[in-house]
Amino acid sequence: MSQYYIGVMSGTSLDGVDLALMDFAQNPAKLIASDFTPMPEEIRQNLTALLHSSETSLQKLGELDHQLGKLYAQSINQFLQKVRLDSEKIVAIGCHGQTIWHSPNSVYPFTMQIGDMNIVAEQTGITTIADFRRRDIAVGGQGAPLVPAFHQDMFSANDRLTLVLNIGGISNISVLDPNQPTIGYDVSVGNALLDSWIEFHQGKRYDKNAEWAKSGVLNESLLTELLDEPYFQQPPPKSTGRELFNLAWLNKKLAKFTALLAAEDVQRTLVEFTAVSIANELKNLQKTDRTNLLLVCGGGARNPLIMQRLIELLPTWQVSTTTEFGLDIDYVEAAAFAWLAYRRMHNLASNLPSVTGASKLVSLGVIYPK
């Protein structure tokens, strides 16, 4: 008998809502269907303004919270219609919500995701689980990344080092080594700067097939300046987001150059920055006594220039994608939140202290009954 859960994810790229229907009656769990709902322009613009300024009014924050709740609910209901499933067939929804601030290292550590899950539970008629990160922070963890526990369940093998690299707005890794506890952390920026830069200059959401980046020339001096970021020297566990890697950060770096750099050259250099900063980290992790497998997922896996550079920069690694190992590159994170919901419904631990730095195992998520 099927055990269907729906995972819902809207990430730092702000492009839309990913949905994954998972069946946990199968071992390993199977992705049954997936869908994507584009982010409505008004919500995207308001979120972008909020993330860039880090300031808002309580009125605007409350309205965004409500709008996102409705968006998630509508996306789920449309998804169920497409796959011809009644809501009663779904055990629970695991919805990440939209991160608007993540500050695990402040005097009063916190993380904030919005999207009213009361609305989701009411409008779908399905038990909804959300607020996955704050319990981990409450026990001393970073609250991120949460996906490595799912990666461990899906991709680990005893005869190799498996590293899962998710290139979303931010790039994070899961290090699955059979001889040591799983670790995972945010390595560097992913698509966030690339997307922000092309949107600022051309009004496009992203650089399709890296066409604009390919028209530019790598600027080695700028690359060196970008790589001179203290975050890269911090030991894990660590996590970051748009509160660090944003246009203000990039413009500070660019201000050090007397000559104006061509916008396409900056885009090409940002691709190199993403690839090199990731590769530098992976070289420190690779093993010499067994296969090193890199599985890439997220939107960055669709960027041919990033993928080409990773292959060139990591000659001793077998570079592949999660799609080739049974899980579509676009829906790994959404699938992970279905898995987190499954764990919560069974009151099973779903954080990894070796990943987040938490003091103990806990079952993550707050339940909003149907």
XYZ file of C-alpha atoms in Angstrom:
370
model
C 0.000 0.000 0.000
C 1.289 3.456 -0.959
C 2.440 6.033 1.566
C 2.218 9.274 -0.378
C 3.757 12.505 0.868
C 4.131 15.798 -0.988
C 7.271 17.901 -0.564
C 7.091 21.630 -1.348
C 10.114 23.875 -1.780
C 10.619 27.497 -2.785
C 14.272 28.430 -2.577
C 16.602 31.411 -2.701
C 16.313 31.694 -6.496
C 12.671 32.863 -6.067
C 11.741 31.307 -9.424
C 8.784 29.356 -8.122
C 7.471 26.397 -6.166
C 8.781 22.859 -6.652
C 6.487 19.953 -5.750
C 7.451 16.305 -5.378
C 5.131 13.358 -4.771
C 7.027 10.637 -2.925
C 5.996 7.088 -2.033
C 7.622 5.906 1.193
C 6.085 2.440 0.996
C 8.941 1.651 -1.413
C 12.552 1.172 -0.333
C 14.302 3.304 -1.311
C 11.526 5.870 -1.481
C 10.423 6.680 -5.013
C 9.644 9.978 -6.719
C 6.232 9.345 -8.307
C 5.556 12.736 -9.893
C 6.752 16.322 -9.792
C 5.558 19.768 -10.785
C 6.583 23.418 -10.804
C 4.540 26.567 -10.239
C 6.188 29.848 -11.322
C 6.392 32.534 -8.663
C 3.803 35.257 -9.381
C 5.592 38.456 -10.332
C 4.104 40.576 -7.553
C 5.175 38.109 -4.843
C 8.612 37.691 -6.414
C 9.208 41.435 -6.566
C 8.095 41.918 -2.966
C 10.303 39.061 -1.771
C 13.245 40.385 -3.773
C 12.835 43.844 -2.261
C 12.585 42.351 1.220
C 15.669 40.168 0.780
C 17.737 42.997 -0.703
C 16.802 45.590 1.906
C 16.254 43.271 4.897
C 13.594 45.753 6.029
C 9.813 45.744 5.767
C 6.666 46.705 7.658
C 4.653 44.254 9.731
C 1.756 44.844 7.326
C 3.792 43.856 4.275
C 5.328 40.879 6.074
C 1.922 39.589 7.138
C 0.512 40.017 3.631
C 3.443 38.166 2.071
C 3.005 35.377 4.616
C -0.654 35.065 3.600
C 0.054 35.267 -0.154
C 2.661 32.530 0.036
C 0.323 30.298 2.034
C -2.300 30.650 -0.702
C 0.311 30.075 -3.414
C 1.495 26.833 -1.797
C -2.079 25.600 -1.315
C -3.091 26.407 -4.906
C 0.065 24.775 -6.271
C -0.623 21.580 -4.311
C -4.278 21.411 -5.351
C -3.373 21.912 -9.018
C -0.671 19.249 -8.698
C -3.162 16.747 -7.259
C -5.538 17.432 -10.146
C -2.751 16.801 -12.665
C -1.771 13.471 -11.113
C -5.438 12.580 -10.481
C -5.027 11.923 -6.794
C -7.540 12.712 -4.074
C -6.211 14.669 -1.113
C -7.213 11.783 1.168
C -4.501 9.671 -0.459
C -1.789 12.029 0.836
C -0.558 11.360 4.370
C 1.048 14.771 4.779
C 2.650 17.753 3.085
C 6.162 18.859 4.010
C 6.508 22.542 3.085
C 9.740 24.420 3.606
C 8.252 27.915 3.330
C 10.228 30.865 1.980
C 13.379 31.800 3.852
C 13.608 35.555 4.331
C 16.448 35.590 6.871
C 18.862 33.046 8.274
C 21.087 34.075 11.182
C 22.270 31.030 13.148
C 25.437 32.693 14.471
C 24.002 35.877 15.956
C 23.716 36.599 19.695
C 20.131 35.368 19.487
C 20.260 32.726 16.720
C 17.215 32.452 14.495
C 15.954 31.538 11.071
C 12.757 32.823 9.501
C 10.580 31.184 6.857
C 7.208 32.610 5.866
C 4.115 31.127 4.221
C 1.029 30.586 6.394
C 0.694 26.819 6.815
C -2.717 27.177 8.443
C -3.934 28.237 5.008
C -2.168 25.297 3.347
C -3.719 22.749 5.719
C -7.192 24.296 5.399
C -7.257 24.784 1.632
C -5.765 21.383 0.777
C -7.439 19.327 3.510
C -4.070 17.650 4.143
C -1.995 17.574 7.320
C 0.848 20.022 6.732
C 4.289 20.074 8.348
C 6.560 23.120 8.241
C 9.004 25.175 10.324
C 11.668 22.482 10.012
C 14.716 24.562 10.870
C 14.011 26.208 14.218
C 13.991 23.041 16.344
C 17.535 22.293 15.208
C 18.594 25.838 16.126
C 16.881 25.378 19.504
C 19.293 22.520 20.268
C 22.354 24.484 19.171
C 22.429 23.656 15.455
C 22.704 25.847 12.385
C 19.221 24.858 11.229
C 20.836 24.078 7.869
C 21.458 22.247 5.731
C 18.702 19.712 6.408
C 18.868 17.812 3.133
C 22.055 15.737 3.850
C 20.069 13.338 6.060
C 17.831 12.626 3.052
C 20.828 12.324 0.719
C 22.334 9.775 3.091
C 19.137 7.732 2.922
C 18.993 7.881 -0.886
C 22.543 7.912 -2.269
C 25.104 6.540 0.198
C 27.156 3.448 -0.728
C 29.788 1.469 1.160
C 32.383 1.337 -1.626
C 32.774 5.025 -2.509
C 32.823 8.612 -1.325
C 29.581 10.143 -2.558
C 29.211 13.891 -2.533
C 25.863 15.452 -3.402
C 26.154 19.042 -4.593
C 22.991 21.111 -4.780
C 23.492 24.294 -6.782
C 20.489 26.459 -6.029
C 20.770 30.116 -5.087
C 23.454 28.868 -2.694
C 25.622 25.762 -3.227
C 25.533 23.171 -0.492
C 27.094 19.732 -0.197
C 26.412 16.450 1.546
C 29.517 14.342 2.178
C 28.524 10.682 2.347
C 31.560 8.749 3.531
C 30.864 5.183 4.776
C 33.794 5.483 7.208
C 32.676 8.619 9.043
C 29.519 10.506 10.044
C 27.784 12.384 7.247
C 28.564 16.073 7.075
C 26.994 18.778 4.983
C 27.168 22.532 4.715
C 26.834 25.545 2.446
C 30.002 25.762 0.360
C 29.540 28.928 -1.659
C 27.160 30.915 -3.776
C 25.296 29.035 -6.502
C 23.034 30.870 -8.934
C 22.123 33.814 -6.687
C 24.732 36.265 -7.993
C 24.440 35.060 -11.586
C 20.674 35.540 -11.527
C 20.822 38.918 -9.771
C 23.481 40.241 -12.161
C 21.660 39.319 -15.377
C 18.349 40.562 -13.987
C 19.916 43.915 -13.104
C 21.487 44.335 -16.553
C 19.055 42.581 -18.885
C 15.840 42.097 -16.922
C 16.068 38.310 -17.305
C 15.475 35.868 -14.464
C 18.495 33.733 -15.344
C 21.201 33.221 -17.955
C 19.733 30.442 -20.100
C 22.379 27.867 -21.045
C 24.990 30.376 -19.787
C 24.762 32.137 -23.167
C 25.535 35.581 -21.768
C 28.377 34.258 -19.618
C 29.866 32.495 -22.648
C 29.975 35.838 -24.491
C 32.194 37.286 -21.768
C 35.849 36.865 -20.852
C 37.093 35.623 -17.498
C 38.712 38.375 -15.434
C 41.358 36.720 -13.236
C 41.797 39.766 -10.988
C 38.099 39.903 -10.233
C 38.056 36.144 -9.622
C 40.854 36.526 -7.061
C 38.948 39.335 -5.366
C 35.722 37.290 -5.217
C 37.537 34.288 -3.755
C 38.919 36.527 -1.013
C 35.847 35.987 1.151
C 36.270 34.999 4.833
C 33.314 32.598 4.635
C 35.436 30.135 2.653
C 37.929 29.860 5.523
C 35.304 29.087 8.150
C 35.186 25.442 9.232
C 31.888 23.559 8.978
C 29.209 23.358 10.204
C 28.322 26.598 8.460
C 25.519 28.040 6.384
C 24.946 31.188 4.376
C 22.503 32.824 1.986
C 21.575 36.003 0.145
C 22.235 37.978 3.301
C 25.937 37.541 2.380
C 26.103 36.784 -1.350
C 24.074 39.584 -2.923
C 24.523 42.498 -5.319
C 25.737 44.781 -2.527
C 28.526 42.274 -1.766
C 29.419 42.043 -5.477
C 29.380 45.816 -5.969
C 31.802 46.264 -3.066
C 34.175 43.887 -4.833
C 33.728 45.673 -8.165
C 34.337 49.077 -6.552
C 37.974 48.084 -6.036
C 38.542 48.189 -9.800
C 39.333 51.560 -11.370
C 38.282 50.502 -14.865
C 34.653 49.632 -15.570
C 34.323 45.911 -16.278
C 32.049 44.736 -19.086
C 28.865 43.242 -17.623
C 29.247 40.003 -19.605
C 32.818 39.609 -18.328
C 31.518 39.879 -14.777
C 28.919 37.196 -15.571
C 31.586 34.866 -16.972
C 33.741 35.485 -13.913
C 30.821 34.769 -11.591
C 30.423 31.358 -13.255
C 34.105 30.693 -12.647
C 33.773 31.917 -9.061
C 30.954 29.453 -8.416
C 32.833 26.531 -9.986
C 36.257 27.269 -8.469
C 34.969 27.917 -4.947
C 33.106 24.595 -5.067
C 36.054 22.703 -6.587
C 38.467 24.102 -3.999
C 36.328 22.622 -1.240
C 35.924 19.261 -2.964
C 39.661 18.850 -3.499
C 40.082 18.979 0.273
C 37.537 16.190 0.703
C 38.511 13.721 -2.023
C 39.808 10.227 -1.207
C 42.721 8.483 -2.910
C 41.740 4.921 -1.988
C 38.300 4.726 -3.580
C 35.940 6.200 -6.158
C 34.957 9.841 -5.667
C 31.449 10.374 -7.037
C 29.952 13.851 -7.390
C 26.191 13.999 -7.921
C 24.992 17.470 -8.936
C 21.411 18.670 -8.583
C 19.529 21.969 -8.494
C 19.252 24.641 -11.174
C 23.024 24.914 -11.527
C 23.114 21.376 -12.904
C 21.380 22.839 -15.981
C 24.126 25.421 -16.473
C 26.433 23.818 -19.074
C 29.326 26.147 -18.284
C 29.260 25.405 -14.557
C 29.083 21.660 -15.270
C 31.895 21.859 -17.844
C 34.132 23.734 -15.435
C 33.431 21.317 -12.566
C 34.422 18.379 -14.775
C 37.615 20.186 -15.838
C 38.510 21.334 -12.331
C 37.886 17.898 -10.776
C 39.660 15.364 -13.036
C 39.803 12.666 -10.333
C 36.059 12.780 -9.689
C 33.271 10.946 -11.473
C 30.866 13.835 -12.131
C 27.213 12.952 -12.695
C 23.736 14.166 -11.731
C 21.142 12.845 -9.318
C 18.808 12.235 -12.283
C 21.106 9.427 -13.408
C 20.737 7.948 -9.922
C 16.935 8.039 -9.813
C 16.032 11.513 -8.558
C 15.343 14.415 -10.946
C 17.862 17.250 -10.435
C 15.082 19.835 -10.141
C 13.149 18.086 -7.372
C 15.712 16.719 -4.919
C 15.067 19.421 -2.326
C 11.289 19.151 -2.647
C 11.604 15.373 -2.259
C 13.704 15.955 0.869
C 10.897 17.906 2.526
C 8.483 15.083 1.770
C 10.995 12.812 3.548
C 11.221 15.234 6.490
C 7.414 15.198 6.742
C 7.441 11.387 6.713
C 10.006 11.359 9.535
C 7.970 13.870 11.555
C 4.734 11.938 11.185
C 6.545 8.888 12.590
C 8.328 10.988 15.241
C 11.719 9.919 13.882
C 14.863 12.020 14.179
C 15.554 13.945 10.998
C 18.482 16.214 11.763
C 22.117 15.125 11.719
C 24.171 16.721 14.520
C 27.314 15.946 12.493
C 25.891 18.248 9.807
C 24.217 21.089 11.691
C 26.214 21.089 14.924
C 23.089 20.385 16.991
C 23.575 18.939 20.465
C 21.214 16.027 19.841
C 18.940 14.256 17.396
C 15.437 15.704 17.108
C 12.387 15.226 14.911
C 12.010 18.421 12.907
C 8.850 20.229 11.922
C 5.614 21.629 13.336
C 2.405 19.761 12.487
C -0.666 21.652 11.241
C -3.463 19.036 11.310
C -5.926 18.893 8.439
